Coordinates of C-alpha atoms and ligand atoms in Angstrom, one line a residue:
M144 CA 0.0 0.0 0.0
K145 CA 1.7 3.2 -0.9
L146 CA 0.9 6.8 -0.3
R147 CA 0.3 8.6 -3.6
Q148 CA -0.8 12.1 -2.7
L149 CA -0.8 14.6 -5.5
L150 CA -1.4 18.1 -4.6
L151 CA -1.5 20.2 -7.7
A152 CA -2.1 23.8 -7.3
A153 CA -3.3 25.6 -10.4
L154 CA -5.5 28.4 -11.7
V155 CA -4.4 30.7 -8.9
L156 CA -5.6 33.7 -10.9
A157 CA -9.2 32.3 -11.1
A158 CA -9.0 31.6 -7.4
F159 CA -7.9 35.1 -6.6
L160 CA -10.6 36.7 -8.7
L161 CA -13.4 34.6 -7.2
T162 CA -12.4 34.8 -3.6
G163 CA -11.5 38.4 -4.0
A164 CA -15.1 39.0 -5.1
A165 CA -16.5 37.2 -2.1
G166 CA -14.3 38.9 0.4
A167 CA -16.4 38.1 3.5
A168 CA -15.5 36.2 6.7
T169 CA -17.6 33.3 5.6
P170 CA -16.9 33.3 1.9
A171 CA -19.7 32.5 -0.5
R172 CA -17.5 30.6 -2.8
P173 CA -14.2 28.8 -2.5
G174 CA -12.8 30.0 -5.8
K175 CA -11.0 26.7 -6.1
A176 CA -12.2 23.2 -7.0
A177 CA -11.0 20.0 -5.4
I178 CA -11.6 16.3 -6.0
A179 CA -10.6 13.4 -3.8
A180 CA -11.3 9.9 -5.3
A181 CA -10.0 6.4 -5.3
H182 CA -8.4 6.4 -8.8
P183 CA -6.2 9.0 -10.6
Q184 CA -8.1 8.5 -13.8
A185 CA -11.3 9.2 -12.1
I186 CA -9.9 12.5 -10.8
A187 CA -8.7 13.3 -14.3
A188 CA -12.2 12.6 -15.6
G189 CA -13.7 15.0 -13.1
E190 CA -11.1 17.6 -13.9
E191 CA -12.0 17.3 -17.6
A192 CA -15.6 17.9 -16.8
L193 CA -14.7 21.0 -14.7
A194 CA -12.4 22.3 -17.5
A195 CA -15.2 21.9 -20.0
G196 CA -17.3 24.4 -17.9
G197 CA -19.0 21.8 -15.8
N198 CA -19.9 22.1 -12.1
A199 CA -19.3 19.7 -9.2
F200 CA -22.3 17.7 -10.4
D201 CA -21.0 17.1 -13.9
A202 CA -17.7 16.2 -12.3
A203 CA -19.5 13.7 -10.0
V204 CA -21.0 12.1 -13.1
A205 CA -17.6 11.9 -14.8
V206 CA -15.9 10.6 -11.7
S207 CA -18.5 8.0 -11.0
A208 CA -18.5 6.7 -14.6
A209 CA -14.7 6.7 -14.7
L210 CA -14.6 4.7 -11.4
A211 CA -16.9 2.2 -13.0
V212 CA -14.2 1.6 -15.6
A213 CA -11.0 2.1 -13.6
E214 CA -12.0 0.6 -10.2
P215 CA -14.4 -2.1 -11.5
N216 CA -14.0 -4.2 -8.3
A217 CA -15.6 -1.4 -6.3
S218 CA -18.6 0.2 -8.1
G219 CA -20.1 0.4 -11.5
L220 CA -23.1 0.5 -13.8
G221 CA -24.2 -2.8 -12.3
G222 CA -24.4 -1.3 -8.8
G223 CA -25.7 1.7 -7.0
G224 CA -24.9 4.4 -4.5
F225 CA -25.8 7.6 -2.7
W226 CA -24.8 11.0 -4.1
L227 CA -25.1 13.7 -1.4
L228 CA -25.3 17.1 -3.2
H229 CA -25.1 20.7 -2.0
V230 CA -26.4 23.1 -4.5
A231 CA -24.7 26.4 -3.6
R232 CA -27.1 28.7 -5.5
D233 CA -30.1 27.5 -3.5
A234 CA -28.1 26.6 -0.3
R235 CA -29.9 23.3 -0.6
D236 CA -28.7 19.7 0.2
V237 CA -30.3 16.7 -1.3
L238 CA -29.5 13.0 -1.4
V239 CA -29.8 11.2 -4.8
D240 CA -30.6 7.7 -3.9
G241 CA -29.5 5.3 -6.6
R242 CA -29.5 2.3 -4.3
E243 CA -30.3 -1.1 -5.9
T244 CA -33.8 -2.6 -5.4
A245 CA -34.8 -6.3 -5.0
P246 CA -36.3 -7.7 -8.2
A247 CA -40.0 -8.3 -8.2
A248 CA -39.6 -12.0 -8.0
A249 CA -37.5 -11.8 -4.8
T250 CA -38.8 -13.4 -1.7
A251 CA -37.8 -13.2 2.0
G252 CA -36.4 -16.8 2.1
M253 CA -34.8 -16.8 -1.4
Y254 CA -31.3 -17.6 0.0
L255 CA -32.4 -20.4 2.4
D256 CA -32.6 -24.1 1.8
A257 CA -35.6 -26.3 2.6
A258 CA -34.5 -26.6 6.2
G259 CA -34.3 -22.8 6.5
N260 CA -30.5 -22.6 6.5
V261 CA -28.6 -20.0 4.5
I262 CA -27.2 -21.5 1.3
P263 CA -23.6 -20.6 1.4
G264 CA -22.7 -17.9 -1.2
A265 CA -26.2 -17.7 -2.6
S266 CA -26.6 -14.0 -1.8
L267 CA -23.0 -13.2 -2.8
D268 CA -22.0 -15.1 -6.0
G269 CA -23.7 -15.0 -9.4
P270 CA -26.7 -13.1 -10.8
L271 CA -29.2 -14.3 -8.1
A272 CA -27.2 -12.1 -5.7
A273 CA -27.8 -8.9 -7.7
G274 CA -30.3 -6.2 -7.1
I275 CA -31.6 -4.0 -9.9
P276 CA -28.8 -1.4 -10.5
G277 CA -29.3 2.3 -9.7
E278 CA -26.1 3.9 -10.7
P279 CA -26.9 4.5 -14.4
A280 CA -30.3 6.1 -13.5
A281 CA -28.6 8.3 -10.9
L282 CA -26.0 9.5 -13.3
V283 CA -28.7 10.5 -15.8
H284 CA -30.7 12.2 -13.1
I285 CA -27.7 14.2 -11.7
A286 CA -26.6 15.3 -15.1
R287 CA -30.0 16.4 -16.2
R288 CA -31.2 18.0 -13.0
Y289 CA -28.0 19.5 -11.6
G290 CA -25.3 19.5 -14.3
R291 CA -24.4 22.0 -16.9
L292 CA -22.9 19.7 -19.4
P293 CA -24.6 17.2 -21.7
L294 CA -24.5 13.7 -20.2
A295 CA -22.5 12.5 -23.1
R296 CA -19.8 15.1 -22.4
S297 CA -19.4 13.9 -18.8
L298 CA -19.4 10.2 -19.8
A299 CA -16.8 10.8 -22.5
P300 CA -13.7 10.2 -20.3
A301 CA -15.1 6.9 -19.0
I302 CA -15.9 5.7 -22.5
R303 CA -12.3 6.6 -23.6
L304 CA -10.9 4.7 -20.6
A305 CA -13.0 1.7 -21.4
E306 CA -11.9 1.7 -25.0
E307 CA -8.2 2.5 -24.5
G308 CA -7.8 0.5 -21.4
I309 CA -6.4 1.0 -17.9
A310 CA -3.4 -0.6 -16.3
I311 CA -4.1 -3.5 -14.0
D312 CA -2.8 -2.5 -10.5
A313 CA -2.1 -4.7 -7.5
G314 CA -5.5 -4.0 -6.0
L315 CA -7.4 -5.1 -9.1
Q316 CA -5.3 -8.2 -9.4
A317 CA -5.7 -9.2 -5.8
G318 CA -9.4 -8.8 -6.1
L319 CA -9.5 -11.0 -9.2
R320 CA -7.5 -13.7 -7.4
F321 CA -9.9 -13.5 -4.5
R322 CA -13.0 -13.8 -6.7
R323 CA -11.6 -16.1 -9.2
K324 CA -13.7 -19.2 -8.3
A325 CA -17.0 -17.3 -8.5
M326 CA -15.9 -15.5 -11.7
E327 CA -15.2 -18.8 -13.5
K328 CA -18.9 -19.3 -13.7
S329 CA -19.2 -16.2 -15.9
P330 CA -17.4 -16.7 -19.2
A331 CA -18.1 -13.0 -20.2
M332 CA -16.4 -11.8 -17.2
M333 CA -13.5 -14.2 -17.6
A334 CA -13.0 -13.0 -21.2
V335 CA -12.5 -9.5 -19.9
F336 CA -10.6 -10.0 -16.7
C337 CA -8.8 -13.3 -17.2
P338 CA -8.1 -13.6 -20.8
D339 CA -6.5 -17.0 -21.6
G340 CA -7.8 -18.2 -18.2
E341 CA -4.9 -16.5 -16.4
L342 CA -5.0 -13.6 -14.0
P343 CA -3.6 -10.5 -15.8
A344 CA -0.2 -9.3 -14.8
I345 CA 0.2 -6.0 -13.0
G346 CA 0.6 -3.4 -15.6
A347 CA -1.3 -5.3 -18.3
R348 CA -3.9 -3.3 -20.2
L349 CA -7.5 -3.9 -19.3
R350 CA -9.8 -3.0 -22.2
Q351 CA -13.6 -3.1 -21.7
P352 CA -15.2 -2.6 -25.2
D353 CA -18.6 -4.0 -24.2
L354 CA -18.7 -1.6 -21.2
A355 CA -17.7 1.2 -23.6
L356 CA -20.7 0.3 -25.8
T357 CA -23.0 0.2 -22.7
L358 CA -21.7 3.6 -21.7
R359 CA -22.3 5.0 -25.2
R360 CA -25.9 3.8 -25.1
L361 CA -26.4 5.4 -21.8
A362 CA -24.8 8.6 -23.1
S363 CA -27.1 8.8 -26.1
G364 CA -30.2 7.2 -24.8
G365 CA -30.2 8.4 -21.1
F366 CA -32.3 6.2 -18.8
D367 CA -33.8 4.2 -21.7
G368 CA -30.3 3.6 -23.1
F369 CA -29.6 1.3 -20.2
Y370 CA -33.0 0.3 -18.6
R371 CA -34.8 -0.4 -22.0
G372 CA -33.6 -1.5 -25.4
P373 CA -30.6 -3.7 -26.3
T374 CA -28.6 -3.2 -23.0
A375 CA -31.6 -4.1 -20.9
A376 CA -32.4 -7.1 -23.0
A377 CA -28.8 -8.4 -22.8
L378 CA -28.8 -7.8 -19.0
V379 CA -32.0 -9.7 -18.4
E380 CA -31.1 -12.5 -20.8
G381 CA -27.7 -13.0 -19.2
V382 CA -29.1 -12.8 -15.6
R383 CA -31.8 -15.4 -16.3
A384 CA -29.4 -17.7 -18.2
G385 CA -27.2 -17.6 -15.1
G386 CA -30.0 -18.5 -12.7
G387 CA -31.1 -15.0 -11.7
I388 CA -34.6 -13.6 -11.6
W389 CA -34.5 -10.2 -13.2
S390 CA -37.3 -9.1 -15.6
A391 CA -37.5 -6.4 -18.2
A392 CA -40.1 -4.7 -16.0
D393 CA -37.6 -4.6 -13.1
L394 CA -35.2 -2.6 -15.1
A395 CA -37.8 -0.3 -16.8
G396 CA -39.4 0.4 -13.5
Y397 CA -36.2 1.4 -11.6
Q398 CA -36.6 4.9 -10.0
V399 CA -34.1 7.2 -8.5
I400 CA -35.4 8.9 -5.3
E401 CA -34.5 12.3 -4.1
R402 CA -34.4 12.4 -0.3
E403 CA -34.0 14.9 2.5
P404 CA -30.6 14.2 4.1
V405 CA -30.3 13.5 7.8
R406 CA -29.4 16.7 9.7
A407 CA -28.1 17.4 13.1
S408 CA -25.7 19.6 15.0
Y409 CA -22.9 18.6 17.4
R410 CA -20.8 21.1 19.2
G411 CA -21.6 23.9 16.7
V412 CA -21.0 21.7 13.7
Q413 CA -23.8 21.0 11.2
I414 CA -23.9 17.4 10.0
V415 CA -25.6 16.5 6.8
S416 CA -25.6 12.9 5.9
A417 CA -27.3 9.9 4.2
P418 CA -30.8 9.1 5.3
L419 CA -32.5 5.7 4.9
P420 CA -32.1 3.3 3.2
S421 CA -28.6 4.0 4.5
A422 CA -28.1 3.5 8.2
G423 CA -25.2 6.0 7.9
G424 CA -26.7 9.3 8.8
I425 CA -28.9 7.9 11.6
G426 CA -26.0 6.0 13.0
L427 CA -23.6 8.9 12.8
V428 CA -26.0 11.3 14.4
D429 CA -27.0 8.8 17.1
M430 CA -23.4 8.3 18.1
L431 CA -22.7 12.0 18.2
N432 CA -25.9 12.7 20.2
I433 CA -24.7 10.1 22.7
L434 CA -21.2 11.6 22.9
S435 CA -22.6 15.1 23.2
G436 CA -23.2 14.5 26.9
W437 CA -19.5 14.5 27.7
D438 CA -16.6 16.8 27.1
L439 CA -14.5 14.0 25.5
G440 CA -11.3 16.2 25.6
R441 CA -11.2 15.9 29.4
F442 CA -10.9 12.1 29.5
D443 CA -7.7 10.0 29.2
G444 CA -7.3 8.2 25.8
A445 CA -8.7 4.9 27.0
T446 CA -11.8 6.3 28.6
R447 CA -12.5 8.6 25.6
K448 CA -12.2 5.6 23.2
H449 CA -14.3 3.5 25.6
L450 CA -17.1 6.0 25.4
I451 CA -16.9 6.2 21.6
I452 CA -17.0 2.4 21.4
E453 CA -20.1 2.3 23.7
S454 CA -21.8 4.9 21.4
M455 CA -21.0 2.6 18.4
R456 CA -22.4 -0.4 20.2
R457 CA -25.7 1.3 20.8
A458 CA -26.1 2.9 17.4
Y459 CA -25.4 -0.5 15.7
R460 CA -27.9 -2.2 18.1
D461 CA -30.5 0.2 16.8
R462 CA -29.4 -0.4 13.2
S463 CA -30.0 -4.2 13.6
A464 CA -33.3 -3.8 15.4
W465 CA -35.0 -1.0 13.5
L466 CA -33.5 0.0 10.2
G467 CA -34.6 -0.8 6.7
D468 CA -36.1 0.8 3.6
P469 CA -38.7 3.3 5.0
A470 CA -41.1 2.5 2.2
F471 CA -41.5 -1.0 3.6
S472 CA -41.1 -0.6 7.4
A473 CA -42.1 2.0 9.9
V474 CA -38.8 3.1 11.2
P475 CA -38.8 5.5 14.3
V476 CA -36.4 7.9 12.6
A477 CA -37.4 10.9 14.7
Q478 CA -36.8 9.0 17.9
L479 CA -33.5 7.6 16.8
L480 CA -32.3 11.1 15.9
S481 CA -33.6 12.7 19.0
P482 CA -31.2 14.0 21.7
F483 CA -33.7 12.8 24.3
Y484 CA -33.4 9.2 23.1
A485 CA -29.6 9.5 23.1
A486 CA -29.7 10.8 26.6
G487 CA -31.4 7.5 27.6
Q488 CA -28.7 5.5 25.8
R489 CA -26.0 7.6 27.4
A490 CA -27.5 6.9 30.9
S491 CA -26.8 3.2 30.4
I492 CA -23.1 3.7 29.7
R493 CA -20.7 3.3 32.6
L494 CA -17.4 5.3 32.5
D495 CA -15.4 2.3 33.7
R496 CA -17.1 -0.8 32.2
A497 CA -18.0 -2.1 28.8
T498 CA -21.6 -3.0 28.4
P499 CA -22.0 -6.6 27.2
S500 CA -24.1 -6.3 24.0
E501 CA -26.3 -9.1 25.1
L502 CA -27.4 -7.0 28.1
L503 CA -28.7 -4.2 26.0
P504 CA -32.5 -4.1 25.7
A505 CA -34.0 -6.0 22.8
A506 CA -30.5 -7.3 21.9
R507 CA -32.2 -10.3 20.3
T508 CA -33.2 -9.4 16.8
D509 CA -36.6 -10.8 15.7
G510 CA -35.8 -12.5 13.3
S511 CA -13.4 -9.1 5.3
E512 CA -13.2 -5.7 4.4
G513 CA -11.7 -5.1 1.0
N514 CA -11.0 -2.7 -1.7
D515 CA -14.6 -2.7 -2.8
T516 CA -17.1 0.2 -2.8
T517 CA -15.7 3.7 -3.4
H518 CA -16.1 7.2 -2.1
F519 CA -15.3 10.5 -3.7
S520 CA -15.6 14.1 -2.5
I521 CA -15.9 17.1 -4.8
L522 CA -16.1 20.9 -4.2
D523 CA -16.3 23.3 -7.1
A524 CA -15.3 26.9 -7.3
E525 CA -18.9 28.1 -6.7
G526 CA -19.2 26.0 -3.5
N527 CA -21.3 23.2 -5.0
R528 CA -20.4 19.9 -3.2
V529 CA -20.8 16.2 -3.9
A530 CA -20.1 13.4 -1.5
G531 CA -20.6 10.1 -3.4
T532 CA -20.4 6.6 -2.0
L533 CA -21.0 4.0 -4.7
S534 CA -20.9 0.2 -4.5
I535 CA -21.4 -3.2 -6.1
N536 CA -20.9 -4.5 -2.5
T537 CA -18.0 -7.0 -2.1
W538 CA -15.0 -7.4 -4.4
Y539 CA -16.2 -7.4 -8.0
G540 CA -19.8 -7.7 -6.7
A541 CA -21.5 -10.9 -7.8
A542 CA -18.4 -11.7 -10.0
F543 CA -20.9 -12.1 -12.9
M544 CA -21.2 -10.2 -16.2
P545 CA -24.2 -10.7 -18.5
P546 CA -22.7 -11.4 -21.9
G547 CA -22.3 -8.4 -24.2
T548 CA -22.8 -5.8 -21.5
G549 CA -19.4 -5.3 -19.9
V550 CA -21.4 -4.7 -16.7
I551 CA -20.3 -6.5 -13.5
L552 CA -23.4 -7.2 -11.4
N553 CA -23.6 -6.2 -7.7
N554 CA -24.2 -8.7 -4.9
E555 CA -26.0 -6.1 -2.8
M556 CA -28.9 -8.5 -2.0
D557 CA -26.5 -9.7 0.8
D558 CA -27.1 -6.4 2.5
F559 CA -30.7 -7.5 3.2
T560 CA -31.2 -9.7 6.3
V561 CA -31.0 -13.0 4.6
K562 CA -32.0 -14.8 7.8
P563 CA -32.7 -13.0 11.1
G564 CA -29.9 -13.7 13.6
T565 CA -27.4 -14.7 10.9
G566 CA -24.7 -12.2 10.0
N567 CA -24.0 -11.1 6.4
A568 CA -20.7 -10.6 4.7
Y569 CA -19.9 -7.9 7.3
E570 CA -21.3 -9.9 10.2
L571 CA -24.2 -7.5 10.4
Q572 CA -27.5 -8.9 11.7
G573 CA -30.9 -7.4 11.1
A574 CA -34.6 -7.8 11.7
T575 CA -37.7 -7.8 9.6
A576 CA -37.3 -4.1 8.9
N577 CA -34.5 -5.2 6.5
A578 CA -36.1 -8.5 5.2
I579 CA -36.1 -9.1 1.5
A580 CA -39.3 -7.9 -0.4
P581 CA -39.9 -7.1 -4.1
G582 CA -38.9 -3.6 -5.1
K583 CA -37.3 -2.9 -1.7
R584 CA -34.0 -1.2 -1.2
M585 CA -31.5 -3.1 1.0
L586 CA -30.1 -1.3 4.1
S587 CA -26.7 0.3 3.5
S588 CA -24.0 1.6 5.7
M589 CA -22.7 4.1 3.1
T590 CA -22.3 7.5 4.7
P591 CA -21.5 10.3 2.4
T592 CA -21.4 13.4 4.7
F593 CA -20.9 17.1 4.9
L594 CA -19.7 18.8 8.0
E595 CA -20.0 22.6 8.3
S596 CA -19.1 25.1 11.1
S597 CA -17.8 28.6 11.4
R598 CA -14.4 27.2 10.7
G599 CA -15.3 25.8 7.3
L600 CA -16.5 22.6 5.8
A601 CA -15.6 19.0 5.1
I602 CA -16.9 16.6 2.5
L603 CA -16.2 13.0 3.5
G604 CA -17.0 9.3 3.2
T605 CA -15.4 5.9 2.7
P606 CA -16.0 2.3 1.7
G607 CA -15.7 -0.4 4.3
G608 CA -19.0 -2.3 4.7
S609 CA -20.3 -2.1 8.3
R610 CA -17.3 -0.1 9.4
I611 CA -18.1 2.9 7.2
I612 CA -20.3 4.6 9.8
T613 CA -17.7 4.3 12.5
M614 CA -14.9 5.5 10.2
V615 CA -17.0 8.6 9.4
L616 CA -17.6 9.1 13.1
L617 CA -13.9 9.0 13.9
A618 CA -13.1 11.4 11.0
T619 CA -15.9 13.7 12.1
L620 CA -14.6 13.9 15.7
D621 CA -11.1 14.5 14.3
W622 CA -12.2 17.4 12.2
I623 CA -14.2 18.8 15.1
D624 CA -10.9 18.6 17.1
G625 CA -9.4 20.9 14.6
H626 CA -7.5 18.5 12.4
D627 CA -7.2 18.6 8.6
A628 CA -8.2 16.3 5.7
H629 CA -4.9 14.4 5.8
S630 CA -5.3 13.7 9.5
M631 CA -8.9 12.5 8.9
T632 CA -7.9 10.0 6.2
A633 CA -4.8 8.8 8.0
L634 CA -6.3 8.4 11.4
R635 CA -6.1 4.8 12.9
R636 CA -9.5 3.2 13.1
Y637 CA -11.5 1.1 15.5
H638 CA -15.0 -0.3 15.3
H639 CA -17.7 -1.9 17.3
Q640 CA -21.0 -3.0 15.7
F641 CA -23.0 -4.4 18.6
L642 CA -22.7 -8.0 17.4
P643 CA -20.3 -9.6 17.4
D644 CA -19.4 -8.1 20.7
V645 CA -15.9 -7.2 19.9
V646 CA -13.8 -4.1 19.1
T647 CA -11.9 -4.5 15.9
Y648 CA -9.0 -2.1 15.5
E649 CA -6.3 -1.2 13.0
P650 CA -2.7 -1.5 14.0
G651 CA -1.8 1.6 16.0
A652 CA -5.3 2.6 16.9
F653 CA -4.7 1.9 20.6
S654 CA -1.5 2.3 22.6
D655 CA -0.4 -0.7 24.7
E656 CA -1.7 1.1 27.8
E657 CA -5.0 1.8 26.2
I658 CA -5.4 -1.9 25.2
R659 CA -4.8 -2.9 28.8
A660 CA -7.2 -0.3 30.1
L661 CA -10.0 -1.2 27.6
E662 CA -9.6 -4.9 28.3
A663 CA -9.8 -4.2 32.0
M664 CA -13.1 -2.5 31.4
G665 CA -14.4 -5.7 29.8
H666 CA -13.9 -4.9 26.1
R667 CA -12.9 -7.8 23.8
L668 CA -10.3 -6.4 21.4
K669 CA -9.4 -7.9 18.1
A670 CA -6.6 -6.5 15.9
S671 CA -7.9 -6.3 12.3
G672 CA -4.4 -7.4 11.2
R673 CA -4.6 -5.0 8.3
D674 CA -5.8 -1.5 7.4
Y675 CA -9.3 -0.9 6.2
G676 CA -11.3 1.8 4.5
N677 CA -10.5 4.2 1.7
M678 CA -11.5 7.6 2.8
N679 CA -11.5 10.6 0.5
V680 CA -11.9 14.0 2.0
V681 CA -12.1 17.6 0.8
T682 CA -12.0 20.5 3.2
W683 CA -12.4 24.3 2.9
D684 CA -11.1 26.5 5.7
Y685 CA -13.1 29.8 5.7
A686 CA -10.5 32.0 7.5
S687 CA -7.6 31.1 5.3
G688 CA -9.6 30.3 2.1
K689 CA -7.5 27.1 1.9
V690 CA -9.1 24.2 0.1
E691 CA -7.5 20.8 0.8
A692 CA -8.1 17.3 -0.6
A693 CA -6.8 14.1 0.8
G694 CA -6.9 10.5 -0.4
D695 CA -6.6 7.6 2.0
P696 CA -2.9 6.8 2.5
R697 CA -3.8 3.1 2.8
R698 CA -4.8 3.0 -0.8
E699 CA -4.3 4.5 -4.2
G700 CA -6.5 7.5 -3.3
E701 CA -5.6 10.7 -5.0
A702 CA -6.5 14.3 -4.4
L703 CA -6.4 17.3 -6.5
V704 CA -6.9 21.0 -5.7
Y705 CA -7.7 22.7 -9.0
Ligands
LIG931 O1 -24.1 -0.5 1.2 C1 -23.3 -1.1 2.0 O2 -23.3 -0.8 3.2 C2 -22.3 -2.1 1.5 N1 -22.8 -2.7 0.3 C3 -21.0 -1.4 1.3 C4 -19.9 -2.4 1.0 C5 -18.6 -1.9 1.2 O3 -18.3 -0.8 1.6 C6 -17.5 -2.8 0.8 N2 -16.2 -2.2 1.1 N3 -15.3 -2.5 1.7

């Protein structure tokens, strides 16, 4: 894992002119643009959109599409995501929900055998694991409603990349090795990613001509270019031939939903984050509400971390008990976001003891982190912002490509509760609120977030499955403590998700003394053995006017101030 931080400063004149015009203590516009994303080619695509006169939203379309090509293990046209937008002109935030939906033929027990046991791999490998993709529809929506450039202009860099090829890097190769067995059941995917039946060498050129064609159809036909017509037909045919259950009506009926983000304030900082069907915003705000009862700075390191862990435990308990697609289950969102509710949760936390998860009320529900999923953050010179977290779920999603499409299908169906009381790929458990039902969106942890205070703003998010929300929490606390984008991404991470009742931590997250103190309080600690997450952050400091962008030093993340 190497650090590849690029910080390119350019167009200083434009910056000077724009900030000069603003001139106030809280500037109206940053005058500079910045992009932090998981692949240099995606940043270049976003930069190209900005240089063509596009805004942050055009750049977000260009970055998303380029990531689909250059980081195909993580997100893509066969998946979905959440794009949190801030429209500077209207001072408005909106979440574009392009999450996948369960096909109409999906049923609650579809991954269980006759005895009611989970069929291993059924919700993870092959086309039966795939929800109806939302990313193509979301890109069309964002370009049409918020962008300035034609969709085809923003998709052009991705199409070029797919045609000309990208270089296989170590991450792509490792993911292919990991998913090889599942992938072997998909000849179309093998032909692209393992030509001659061999894993491609690092540095080999990966060309994706079918994906280029699918992108071209999207560029010219918009929604119908993907969800109807030849691409849709090839998707449905390939899925059904491989044992999946999609229908043409599932694709034609897919709908992007615009949602009000979750909002809260913590110590003078406004938090704007992802609402349901992501657990992210609710989890983040619940944890902050719990923590707001203490001045964390006055505690020693071990106690401070203990309290943060206890807040994680309680927010993830609520996730498993309550959260799911709000169109299908009555979720007590107002209660979960309420400081009064958090005060009750806080009252059950002892300063000196870990709470065993099994002792929390209603602990019984009724019923390996990798380089997958991706997050980018964008700020443009006018102050428009995008925090986008996109996913096909685990490495290379379902490891299945319907022939002729170049589209890798997601395995996001595993984010539903396949069986109450049984953990998913991230060991998350859930209840009926997140049971499978036709047309329903599976619960997510993706947490694209904006933070804003008198100091400035931060745009952040990360992949990492169930650990996403706690990573965003730790980075949020770090920013509130006055640290910068580089510190937020580099910060050592720790995580608790209620069940299993264990604190997972990255090397270096706790000192030896803290480990001893936390264990003495009753915490079970488990070293993750490796780093996790891939956070990309953009910040803007109002007093200095400084715009910073930072990619995660654990990965290939890049950052550009433009
Ligand atoms: O939506 C979710 O919560 C998951 N599908 C995200 C998966 C993920 O972040 C994988 N990355 N390591």
